[in-house]
Structure formats: C-alpha cells, structure tokens
C-alpha atoms as a PDB file:
ATOM      1  CA  TYR A   1     -34.805  23.070 -45.010  1.00  0.00           C
ATOM      2  CA  CYS A   2     -31.183  23.391 -43.862  1.00  0.00           C
ATOM      3  CA  PRO A   3     -28.822  20.717 -45.204  1.00  0.00           C
ATOM      4  CA  VAL A   4     -25.819  22.351 -43.466  1.00  0.00           C
ATOM      5  CA  SER A   5     -25.646  22.989 -39.711  1.00  0.00           C
ATOM      6  CA  ALA A   6     -26.574  26.527 -38.611  1.00  0.00           C
ATOM      7  CA  ASP A   7     -26.520  28.544 -35.388  1.00  0.00           C
ATOM      8  CA  SER A   8     -29.300  30.878 -34.212  1.00  0.00           C
ATOM      9  CA  SER A   9     -28.044  33.968 -36.057  1.00  0.00           C
ATOM     10  CA  GLN A  10     -27.676  31.975 -39.271  1.00  0.00           C
ATOM     11  CA  LEU A  11     -31.201  30.586 -38.830  1.00  0.00           C
ATOM     12  CA  ALA A  12     -32.484  34.149 -38.450  1.00  0.00           C
ATOM     13  CA  ALA A  13     -30.974  35.042 -41.836  1.00  0.00           C
ATOM     14  CA  ILE A  14     -32.410  31.888 -43.419  1.00  0.00           C
ATOM     15  CA  HIS A  15     -35.839  32.726 -41.996  1.00  0.00           C
ATOM     16  CA  ALA A  16     -35.621  36.326 -43.263  1.00  0.00           C
ATOM     17  CA  ALA A  17     -34.775  35.073 -46.743  1.00  0.00           C
ATOM     18  CA  ALA A  18     -37.662  32.594 -46.602  1.00  0.00           C
ATOM     19  CA  GLU A  19     -39.982  35.506 -45.826  1.00  0.00           C
ATOM     20  CA  GLY A  20     -38.744  37.242 -48.970  1.00  0.00           C
ATOM     21  CA  ARG A  21     -36.873  39.992 -47.185  1.00  0.00           C
ATOM     22  CA  THR A  22     -33.887  41.494 -48.977  1.00  0.00           C
ATOM     23  CA  PHE A  23     -30.629  41.949 -47.062  1.00  0.00           C
ATOM     24  CA  VAL A  24     -26.856  41.894 -47.366  1.00  0.00           C
ATOM     25  CA  LEU A  25     -25.054  39.128 -45.497  1.00  0.00           C
ATOM     26  CA  GLU A  26     -21.750  40.491 -44.228  1.00  0.00           C
ATOM     27  CA  GLY A  27     -19.124  39.348 -41.765  1.00  0.00           C
ATOM     28  CA  PRO A  28     -15.466  38.601 -41.261  1.00  0.00           C
ATOM     29  CA  PRO A  29     -13.902  35.367 -42.532  1.00  0.00           C
ATOM     30  CA  GLY A  30     -14.899  32.249 -40.642  1.00  0.00           C
ATOM     31  CA  THR A  31     -18.313  33.445 -39.445  1.00  0.00           C
ATOM     32  CA  GLY A  32     -20.357  30.949 -41.474  1.00  0.00           C
ATOM     33  CA  LYS A  33     -21.486  33.123 -44.366  1.00  0.00           C
ATOM     34  CA  SER A  34     -20.998  30.320 -46.894  1.00  0.00           C
ATOM     35  CA  GLN A  35     -22.939  27.908 -44.674  1.00  0.00           C
ATOM     36  CA  THR A  36     -25.763  30.412 -44.349  1.00  0.00           C
ATOM     37  CA  ILE A  37     -25.845  31.134 -48.070  1.00  0.00           C
ATOM     38  CA  THR A  38     -25.835  27.405 -48.826  1.00  0.00           C
ATOM     39  CA  ASN A  39     -28.835  26.910 -46.546  1.00  0.00           C
ATOM     40  CA  ILE A  40     -30.669  29.923 -47.980  1.00  0.00           C
ATOM     41  CA  ILE A  41     -30.177  28.681 -51.531  1.00  0.00           C
ATOM     42  CA  ALA A  42     -31.152  25.092 -50.669  1.00  0.00           C
ATOM     43  CA  HIS A  43     -34.264  26.197 -48.773  1.00  0.00           C
ATOM     44  CA  THR A  44     -35.337  28.604 -51.506  1.00  0.00           C
ATOM     45  CA  LEU A  45     -34.873  26.003 -54.247  1.00  0.00           C
ATOM     46  CA  ALA A  46     -36.792  23.436 -52.174  1.00  0.00           C
ATOM     47  CA  MET A  47     -39.687  25.913 -52.078  1.00  0.00           C
ATOM     48  CA  GLY A  48     -39.653  26.067 -55.886  1.00  0.00           C
ATOM     49  CA  ARG A  49     -38.254  29.580 -56.072  1.00  0.00           C
ATOM     50  CA  THR A  50     -35.175  30.986 -57.819  1.00  0.00           C
ATOM     51  CA  VAL A  51     -32.045  32.536 -56.317  1.00  0.00           C
ATOM     52  CA  LEU A  52     -29.472  35.062 -57.476  1.00  0.00           C
ATOM     53  CA  PHE A  53     -26.213  34.702 -55.543  1.00  0.00           C
ATOM     54  CA  VAL A  54     -23.640  37.426 -56.197  1.00  0.00           C
ATOM     55  CA  SER A  55     -20.158  37.580 -54.716  1.00  0.00           C
ATOM     56  CA  GLU A  56     -17.088  39.695 -55.287  1.00  0.00           C
ATOM     57  CA  LYS A  57     -14.923  36.600 -54.794  1.00  0.00           C
ATOM     58  CA  ILE A  58     -14.997  33.588 -57.096  1.00  0.00           C
ATOM     59  CA  ALA A  59     -13.799  31.426 -54.190  1.00  0.00           C
ATOM     60  CA  ALA A  60     -17.064  32.076 -52.332  1.00  0.00           C
ATOM     61  CA  LEU A  61     -19.033  30.907 -55.357  1.00  0.00           C
ATOM     62  CA  GLY A  62     -16.939  27.732 -55.476  1.00  0.00           C
ATOM     63  CA  VAL A  63     -17.419  26.965 -51.784  1.00  0.00           C
ATOM     64  CA  VAL A  64     -21.185  27.362 -51.959  1.00  0.00           C
ATOM     65  CA  HIS A  65     -21.369  25.363 -55.189  1.00  0.00           C
ATOM     66  CA  SER A  66     -19.433  22.457 -53.680  1.00  0.00           C
ATOM     67  CA  ARG A  67     -21.627  22.447 -50.571  1.00  0.00           C
ATOM     68  CA  LEU A  68     -24.782  22.395 -52.651  1.00  0.00           C
ATOM     69  CA  GLU A  69     -23.531  19.402 -54.637  1.00  0.00           C
END
C-alpha cells in the first residue's frame, strides 16, 4: 500500500520495512525520504501494525504528518 508515488529504490525500502527489517533511511535533501517514510507508515498501519518515526528535525515530522492526512 503506497498512497504516495515511489521509485524502485523507495519501493525497496518500503518492502524491507514490510518484512520487519530494521534500517536507517538516509540521504541528501530532495531524495524522497519523506515520501518513502510516508509510504512505510501508511503501509504498516494498513497492516494493523504500529510505527515509531523519529527525526532530528521537526520539519520532517510535519511534512510526513501532512502527507498522511
């Protein structure tokens, strides 16, 4: 379940999260991290699971929150 568009590398991260693997999603600005995180959270919630999303920047939390709305 991916409500936001995703490329192949983003889909790989979403798939890894769906398998329950733990990882750190890193990258420079503009590489689609917020899109990927939005899709991971949406997919995980759709599967009836819980998510902990941690970020050093409050702006990242706001972006993901607005996309999930």
